[in-house]
Amino acid sequence: MIYLDYAATTPMSENSLNIYMKAAKNAYGNSSSLHDIGHIAGMTLQASKKLITDMIGGNEKRLYFTGSGSEANVLAIQSLLNGVNPLKNHIITTQIEHSSLYTFFKRLQTDGFEVTFIEPNNQGQVSVEVVISKLKDNTGLVSIQHGNSELGVIQPIEEIGLCLKKHGILFHSDCVQTFGKMPIHIEKGYVDAISISSHKIYGPKGIGAVYIHSSAYWQPVIPGTTHESGFRPGTVDVPAAAAFAAAAKDIADKMNEYLHHYQELRSQFIRLIEPYRDRLILLNENSENTLSNILPVIIKGIEGQYIMLECNRKGFAISTGSACQVGMQAPPRSLLAIGLDEQIAKQYIRISLGAQTTAKELESFTKALINIIEQF
């Protein structure tokens, strides 16, 4: 089967897998233990943090490992809110956040927080002007996703963050889809916290991380927690952290190479579907503010679920949106947020490219996709 669902998850790289096995054998101790075996684990953990934070120009002491990107999102927000003046109970976010944050912000509304969900424009973009227009005297935190997993749209988080700094408002960004795919420089001071994940960059599943800038004050979600400087309870999975770091270093070393690779494949796909524009629409085709590895497509007159199943039958793995929302009958929330009606939004499929995707594979897939459409 040809895999074209890299935005959902990626296979572990050989290097990441090898590092995991080595660390599992040699750094198996509890990183908080004071004996020599614990010290080896602790040193491995710190080295892993340094490799990851070097990618974003940060300090390894400000990185905290979590159990996933979704958990990283929730812990980042709650930890920051715990450190904010309780009177600053207004939060700004968007309608197109990852489900882990969108549902968490909905829950916070029931806990007494006032949450403003910004609607993006029809390209999925959120401007700094709109964010600033929503600020209130009691705004304590803003959270805006860097890159959307369904539309591929990239938000101007540096511009937004610099404006929020002038107002003294905390800024968090979910960078799970962009980490390793484009430069992020957290110590420039435009963002207070980011969430990242290992399995989106060819590392293991079950581990993510939060980076919190030294200027941001936070408090533990669970008081009395000792691991990860109080950020998250539980013994840290040191082998997974080491494998995460290995994957991060590898992807950082090849970031420009992969970006060019995705851009070439995207251009190829656009050429291949050109004769079929009456049936296929590539969303945000002409926008520069998109992740080139994510191809969001509308197939006119055919539900995406049918296309996905037929592609699977023909040996191609694609999706109809974020894997975190599989099983939901409604179409992707992000598509409704940009103004598509429910019927059109249900005609959506997502093709997401990876480092291993070849031009031949994409050509084979496009031919199969066109055949499915013509046979419908």
Short mmCIF file of C-alpha atoms in Angstrom, two decimals:
data_model
loop_
_atom_site.label_atom_id
_atom_site.label_comp_id
_atom_site.label_asym_id
_atom_site.label_seq_id
_atom_site.Cartn_x
_atom_site.Cartn_y
_atom_site.Cartn_z
CA MET A 1 0.00 0.00 0.00
CA ILE A 2 1.17 3.52 -0.83
CA TYR A 3 0.91 5.75 2.24
CA LEU A 4 -0.30 9.33 1.70
CA ASP A 5 -1.50 10.21 5.20
CA TYR A 6 1.66 11.66 6.76
CA ALA A 7 -0.23 14.53 8.41
CA ALA A 8 -1.96 11.91 10.58
CA THR A 9 1.25 10.13 11.56
CA THR A 10 4.61 9.10 10.16
CA PRO A 11 6.53 5.82 10.32
CA MET A 12 9.51 5.80 12.64
CA SER A 13 12.77 6.43 10.84
CA GLU A 14 15.50 3.79 11.03
CA ASN A 15 17.71 6.13 13.04
CA SER A 16 14.95 6.98 15.50
CA LEU A 17 14.13 3.30 15.93
CA ASN A 18 17.79 2.40 16.47
CA ILE A 19 18.25 5.16 19.03
CA TYR A 20 15.10 4.01 20.83
CA MET A 21 16.46 0.47 21.15
CA LYS A 22 19.88 1.64 22.32
CA ALA A 23 18.37 3.97 24.92
CA ALA A 24 15.96 1.25 26.10
CA LYS A 25 18.95 -1.02 26.74
CA ASN A 26 21.38 1.50 28.21
CA ALA A 27 19.28 4.34 29.68
CA TYR A 28 16.50 2.32 31.26
CA GLY A 29 16.75 3.93 34.69
CA ASN A 30 14.38 6.47 36.19
CA SER A 31 15.81 9.84 35.20
CA SER A 32 14.91 11.19 38.66
CA SER A 33 16.83 8.48 40.53
CA LEU A 34 20.06 9.52 42.25
CA HIS A 35 22.12 6.38 41.54
CA ASP A 36 24.44 5.98 38.55
CA ILE A 37 21.87 4.19 36.39
CA GLY A 38 19.40 6.98 37.03
CA HIS A 39 22.15 9.47 36.22
CA ILE A 40 22.69 7.87 32.80
CA ALA A 41 18.97 8.19 32.09
CA GLY A 42 18.98 11.78 33.34
CA MET A 43 21.93 12.71 31.13
CA THR A 44 20.25 11.06 28.13
CA LEU A 45 17.08 13.02 28.84
CA GLN A 46 18.92 16.34 29.06
CA ALA A 47 20.86 15.62 25.87
CA SER A 48 17.59 14.80 24.10
CA LYS A 49 16.05 18.08 25.24
CA LYS A 50 19.07 20.01 23.99
CA LEU A 51 18.85 18.45 20.53
CA ILE A 52 15.19 19.45 20.26
CA THR A 53 15.55 22.94 21.68
CA ASP A 54 18.52 23.64 19.41
CA MET A 55 16.01 23.48 16.55
CA ILE A 56 14.01 26.39 17.96
CA GLY A 57 16.84 28.39 19.49
CA GLY A 58 15.68 27.57 23.00
CA ASN A 59 17.01 26.44 26.37
CA GLU A 60 16.64 22.75 27.21
CA LYS A 61 15.54 23.63 30.76
CA ARG A 62 12.33 25.11 29.34
CA LEU A 63 11.23 21.96 27.47
CA TYR A 64 8.84 19.51 29.13
CA PHE A 65 7.98 16.11 27.68
CA THR A 66 4.35 14.97 27.53
CA GLY A 67 2.47 11.87 26.40
CA SER A 68 1.39 13.35 23.03
CA GLY A 69 0.85 16.55 21.09
CA SER A 70 -2.75 16.67 22.27
CA GLU A 71 -1.71 16.37 25.91
CA ALA A 72 0.97 18.99 25.29
CA ASN A 73 -1.75 21.38 24.08
CA VAL A 74 -3.95 20.89 27.13
CA LEU A 75 -1.13 20.98 29.69
CA ALA A 76 0.39 24.08 28.10
CA ILE A 77 -2.88 26.01 28.26
CA GLN A 78 -3.85 24.91 31.76
CA SER A 79 -0.35 25.52 33.17
CA LEU A 80 -0.25 29.02 31.71
CA LEU A 81 -3.77 29.80 32.95
CA ASN A 82 -2.77 28.64 36.43
CA GLY A 83 -0.14 31.37 36.44
CA VAL A 84 -2.38 34.17 35.13
CA ASN A 85 -4.27 36.66 37.28
CA PRO A 86 -7.72 35.04 37.83
CA LEU A 87 -9.36 38.28 36.70
CA LYS A 88 -7.75 37.78 33.27
CA ASN A 89 -10.27 35.11 32.35
CA HIS A 90 -10.81 35.96 28.67
CA ILE A 91 -9.20 33.64 26.10
CA ILE A 92 -8.93 34.14 22.34
CA THR A 93 -8.55 31.20 19.95
CA THR A 94 -9.89 30.17 16.53
CA GLN A 95 -12.61 28.00 15.06
CA ILE A 96 -10.02 25.82 13.31
CA GLU A 97 -7.88 24.66 16.23
CA HIS A 98 -7.02 20.99 16.67
CA SER A 99 -9.81 19.05 18.39
CA SER A 100 -7.71 18.63 21.55
CA LEU A 101 -7.73 22.39 22.08
CA TYR A 102 -11.13 23.21 20.62
CA THR A 103 -12.87 20.79 23.00
CA PHE A 104 -10.72 21.93 25.92
CA PHE A 105 -11.62 25.57 25.34
CA LYS A 106 -15.29 24.58 25.16
CA ARG A 107 -14.88 22.94 28.56
CA LEU A 108 -13.17 26.02 29.96
CA GLN A 109 -16.29 28.00 29.08
CA THR A 110 -18.20 25.86 31.57
CA ASP A 111 -15.50 26.61 34.17
CA GLY A 112 -16.13 30.34 34.05
CA PHE A 113 -13.75 31.41 31.30
CA GLU A 114 -14.91 33.65 28.48
CA VAL A 115 -13.63 32.24 25.18
CA THR A 116 -13.71 34.06 21.84
CA PHE A 117 -13.48 31.74 18.81
CA ILE A 118 -12.25 33.76 15.83
CA GLU A 119 -13.60 32.82 12.41
CA PRO A 120 -10.89 32.75 9.72
CA ASN A 121 -11.35 34.21 6.24
CA ASN A 122 -12.27 31.97 3.32
CA GLN A 123 -8.60 30.95 2.98
CA GLY A 124 -8.44 29.87 6.62
CA GLN A 125 -6.25 32.83 7.53
CA VAL A 126 -6.47 34.74 10.82
CA SER A 127 -5.04 38.25 10.62
CA VAL A 128 -3.29 40.13 13.39
CA GLU A 129 -5.84 42.93 12.99
CA VAL A 130 -8.72 40.58 13.79
CA VAL A 131 -6.91 39.19 16.83
CA ILE A 132 -6.18 42.68 18.17
CA SER A 133 -9.81 43.72 17.58
CA LYS A 134 -10.97 40.91 19.89
CA LEU A 135 -8.76 41.89 22.82
CA LYS A 136 -10.43 42.97 26.07
CA ASP A 137 -9.19 44.39 29.34
CA ASN A 138 -9.50 40.93 30.87
CA THR A 139 -7.80 38.97 28.05
CA GLY A 140 -5.17 36.73 29.61
CA LEU A 141 -4.23 34.29 26.89
CA VAL A 142 -4.36 33.77 23.11
CA SER A 143 -3.86 30.38 21.46
CA ILE A 144 -3.60 30.11 17.68
CA GLN A 145 -2.46 27.06 15.76
CA HIS A 146 0.61 27.58 13.58
CA GLY A 147 -0.31 25.14 10.82
CA ASN A 148 -3.70 23.53 10.24
CA SER A 149 -3.69 19.79 9.56
CA GLU A 150 -6.74 19.83 7.27
CA LEU A 151 -6.32 23.02 5.27
CA GLY A 152 -2.54 23.28 5.50
CA VAL A 153 -2.89 27.01 6.19
CA ILE A 154 -0.07 28.70 8.12
CA GLN A 155 -0.93 31.52 10.52
CA PRO A 156 1.31 34.60 11.00
CA ILE A 157 2.18 33.71 14.60
CA GLU A 158 5.29 35.89 14.72
CA GLU A 159 3.34 39.00 13.71
CA ILE A 160 0.47 38.14 16.07
CA GLY A 161 2.82 37.32 18.94
CA LEU A 162 4.80 40.54 18.69
CA CYS A 163 1.58 42.56 18.90
CA LEU A 164 0.39 40.56 21.89
CA LYS A 165 3.71 41.21 23.65
CA LYS A 166 2.96 44.94 23.56
CA HIS A 167 -0.29 44.22 25.40
CA GLY A 168 1.33 41.86 27.92
CA ILE A 169 -0.86 38.91 26.86
CA LEU A 170 0.38 35.31 26.86
CA PHE A 171 0.52 33.58 23.49
CA HIS A 172 0.49 29.82 22.85
CA SER A 173 0.73 28.11 19.49
CA ASP A 174 0.05 24.50 18.54
CA CYS A 175 3.08 23.78 16.32
CA VAL A 176 2.53 20.04 15.96
CA GLN A 177 2.13 20.21 12.16
CA THR A 178 4.86 22.79 11.53
CA PHE A 179 7.67 21.64 13.84
CA GLY A 180 10.41 20.21 11.62
CA LYS A 181 8.77 21.49 8.44
CA MET A 182 9.53 25.20 8.81
CA PRO A 183 11.72 27.35 11.08
CA ILE A 184 10.39 28.22 14.55
CA HIS A 185 12.42 30.60 16.73
CA ILE A 186 10.79 30.72 20.13
CA GLU A 187 13.48 32.74 21.90
CA LYS A 188 12.82 35.67 19.56
CA GLY A 189 10.05 36.33 22.04
CA TYR A 190 6.98 36.33 19.81
CA VAL A 191 5.44 33.25 21.42
CA ASP A 192 5.32 32.19 25.07
CA ALA A 193 4.66 28.49 24.60
CA ILE A 194 4.46 25.93 21.82
CA SER A 195 3.29 22.32 21.60
CA ILE A 196 5.07 19.75 19.43
CA SER A 197 4.83 16.03 18.76
CA SER A 198 7.24 13.23 17.90
CA HIS A 199 5.17 11.02 15.62
CA LYS A 200 4.65 13.79 13.04
CA ILE A 201 8.42 13.88 12.34
CA TYR A 202 9.28 10.15 12.08
CA GLY A 203 9.73 9.63 15.80
CA PRO A 204 7.78 7.33 18.15
CA LYS A 205 4.16 7.79 19.15
CA GLY A 206 3.24 8.46 22.76
CA ILE A 207 5.52 11.46 23.30
CA GLY A 208 5.15 15.18 22.71
CA ALA A 209 6.57 18.27 24.36
CA VAL A 210 5.81 21.80 25.49
CA TYR A 211 8.32 24.63 25.40
CA ILE A 212 7.58 27.60 27.65
CA HIS A 213 9.56 30.82 27.27
CA SER A 214 11.54 31.94 30.31
CA SER A 215 9.44 35.12 30.56
CA ALA A 216 6.16 33.21 30.95
CA TYR A 217 4.98 32.27 34.43
CA TRP A 218 3.16 28.96 34.85
CA GLN A 219 1.93 26.70 37.64
CA PRO A 220 1.57 22.88 37.67
CA VAL A 221 -1.74 21.34 36.65
CA ILE A 222 -1.34 18.86 39.51
CA PRO A 223 0.28 20.45 42.60
CA GLY A 224 3.12 18.47 44.08
CA THR A 225 4.25 16.98 40.78
CA THR A 226 8.01 16.37 40.75
CA HIS A 227 8.78 14.99 37.28
CA GLU A 228 9.60 17.41 34.47
CA SER A 229 10.04 20.26 36.95
CA GLY A 230 6.43 19.79 38.03
CA PHE A 231 4.97 20.11 34.55
CA ARG A 232 3.73 16.54 34.14
CA PRO A 233 3.50 13.63 36.58
CA GLY A 234 4.93 10.22 35.79
CA THR A 235 8.31 8.73 34.98
CA VAL A 236 9.61 10.16 31.71
CA ASP A 237 9.96 7.72 28.81
CA VAL A 238 13.66 8.34 28.23
CA PRO A 239 14.05 5.97 25.23
CA ALA A 240 11.12 7.70 23.50
CA ALA A 241 12.62 11.10 24.30
CA ALA A 242 15.93 10.03 22.79
CA ALA A 243 14.21 8.71 19.68
CA PHE A 244 12.17 11.93 19.43
CA ALA A 245 15.38 13.96 19.61
CA ALA A 246 17.06 11.81 16.95
CA ALA A 247 14.10 12.30 14.62
CA ALA A 248 14.10 16.04 15.32
CA LYS A 249 17.80 16.40 14.51
CA ASP A 250 17.45 14.37 11.32
CA ILE A 251 14.50 16.39 10.04
CA ALA A 252 16.19 19.68 10.98
CA ASP A 253 19.25 18.71 8.94
CA LYS A 254 17.06 18.04 5.89
CA MET A 255 14.35 20.67 6.37
CA ASN A 256 15.16 22.63 3.22
CA GLU A 257 15.59 19.45 1.19
CA TYR A 258 12.19 18.16 2.30
CA LEU A 259 10.53 21.52 1.68
CA HIS A 260 11.78 21.48 -1.91
CA HIS A 261 10.65 17.86 -2.25
CA TYR A 262 7.10 18.70 -1.12
CA GLN A 263 6.92 21.75 -3.35
CA GLU A 264 7.95 19.67 -6.36
CA LEU A 265 5.35 17.01 -5.58
CA ARG A 266 2.66 19.65 -5.03
CA SER A 267 3.45 21.20 -8.42
CA GLN A 268 3.32 17.77 -10.02
CA PHE A 269 -0.09 17.07 -8.50
CA ILE A 270 -1.43 20.41 -9.75
CA ARG A 271 -0.23 19.56 -13.29
CA LEU A 272 -1.76 16.09 -13.17
CA ILE A 273 -5.22 17.30 -12.12
CA GLU A 274 -5.30 20.25 -14.54
CA PRO A 275 -7.52 18.47 -17.14
CA TYR A 276 -10.02 17.55 -14.41
CA ARG A 277 -10.64 20.94 -12.81
CA ASP A 278 -14.36 20.57 -13.41
CA ARG A 279 -14.37 17.84 -10.74
CA LEU A 280 -11.32 18.49 -8.51
CA ILE A 281 -10.57 21.60 -6.44
CA LEU A 282 -7.29 21.99 -4.56
CA LEU A 283 -8.06 24.34 -1.69
CA ASN A 284 -5.64 27.23 -1.14
CA GLU A 285 -3.82 26.30 -4.35
CA ASN A 286 -2.53 29.81 -4.96
CA SER A 287 -1.74 30.73 -1.37
CA GLU A 288 1.86 30.91 -0.21
CA ASN A 289 0.79 30.56 3.42
CA THR A 290 0.26 26.81 3.30
CA LEU A 291 2.16 23.68 4.19
CA SER A 292 3.16 22.24 0.82
CA ASN A 293 2.98 18.66 2.10
CA ILE A 294 -0.78 18.91 2.75
CA LEU A 295 -3.09 18.73 -0.28
CA PRO A 296 -6.72 19.43 0.70
CA VAL A 297 -9.02 18.46 -2.17
CA ILE A 298 -12.75 18.75 -2.86
CA ILE A 299 -14.16 16.14 -5.27
CA LYS A 300 -17.35 17.63 -6.66
CA GLY A 301 -20.39 15.40 -6.29
CA ILE A 302 -18.70 12.55 -4.38
CA GLU A 303 -18.38 12.20 -0.62
CA GLY A 304 -14.83 12.05 0.64
CA GLN A 305 -15.61 8.95 2.68
CA TYR A 306 -16.41 7.03 -0.50
CA ILE A 307 -13.25 8.30 -2.23
CA MET A 308 -11.13 7.35 0.77
CA LEU A 309 -12.53 3.80 0.89
CA GLU A 310 -12.12 3.31 -2.85
CA CYS A 311 -8.54 4.57 -2.67
CA ASN A 312 -7.89 2.14 0.16
CA ARG A 313 -9.29 -0.67 -1.99
CA LYS A 314 -6.87 0.31 -4.74
CA GLY A 315 -3.90 0.39 -2.35
CA PHE A 316 -3.63 4.06 -1.37
CA ALA A 317 -3.95 5.41 2.17
CA ILE A 318 -5.43 8.92 2.37
CA SER A 319 -7.85 10.55 4.83
CA THR A 320 -10.93 12.72 5.11
CA GLY A 321 -9.50 14.94 7.86
CA SER A 322 -7.75 14.82 11.19
CA ALA A 323 -7.39 11.30 12.59
CA CYS A 324 -8.37 12.74 15.98
CA GLN A 325 -11.92 13.26 14.66
CA VAL A 326 -12.44 9.93 12.90
CA GLY A 327 -15.89 8.49 13.58
CA MET A 328 -17.60 11.86 13.66
CA GLN A 329 -20.44 12.20 11.17
CA ALA A 330 -19.93 15.93 10.66
CA PRO A 331 -17.41 17.16 8.05
CA PRO A 332 -14.15 18.76 9.22
CA ARG A 333 -14.88 21.83 11.35
CA SER A 334 -12.15 23.79 9.57
CA LEU A 335 -13.96 23.52 6.24
CA LEU A 336 -17.20 24.82 7.69
CA ALA A 337 -15.27 27.66 9.33
CA ILE A 338 -14.01 28.91 5.96
CA GLY A 339 -17.55 29.12 4.62
CA LEU A 340 -18.11 25.80 2.84
CA ASP A 341 -21.58 24.35 3.31
CA GLU A 342 -21.87 20.92 4.89
CA GLN A 343 -22.58 19.09 1.64
CA ILE A 344 -19.48 20.49 -0.08
CA ALA A 345 -17.35 19.97 3.03
CA LYS A 346 -18.25 16.28 3.02
CA GLN A 347 -16.66 16.02 -0.44
CA TYR A 348 -13.23 16.68 1.05
CA ILE A 349 -10.21 14.39 1.08
CA ARG A 350 -6.70 15.05 2.34
CA ILE A 351 -3.54 13.83 0.67
CA SER A 352 -0.48 14.44 2.84
CA LEU A 353 3.04 13.83 1.60
CA GLY A 354 6.10 12.55 3.40
CA ALA A 355 9.83 12.25 2.96
CA GLN A 356 9.39 8.81 1.37
CA THR A 357 6.71 9.89 -1.12
CA THR A 358 7.95 9.64 -4.70
CA ALA A 359 6.79 11.33 -7.88
CA LYS A 360 5.89 7.89 -9.27
CA GLU A 361 3.72 7.11 -6.24
CA LEU A 362 1.89 10.42 -6.52
CA GLU A 363 1.33 9.90 -10.24
CA SER A 364 -0.06 6.40 -9.61
CA PHE A 365 -2.35 7.76 -6.93
CA THR A 366 -3.63 10.61 -9.11
CA LYS A 367 -4.42 8.20 -11.94
CA ALA A 368 -6.31 5.95 -9.51
CA LEU A 369 -8.18 8.94 -8.07
CA ILE A 370 -9.25 10.13 -11.53
CA ASN A 371 -10.32 6.60 -12.42
CA ILE A 372 -12.52 6.44 -9.30
CA ILE A 373 -14.13 9.77 -10.20
CA GLU A 374 -14.77 8.72 -13.81
CA GLN A 375 -16.25 5.38 -12.71
CA PHE A 376 -18.58 6.95 -10.17
#
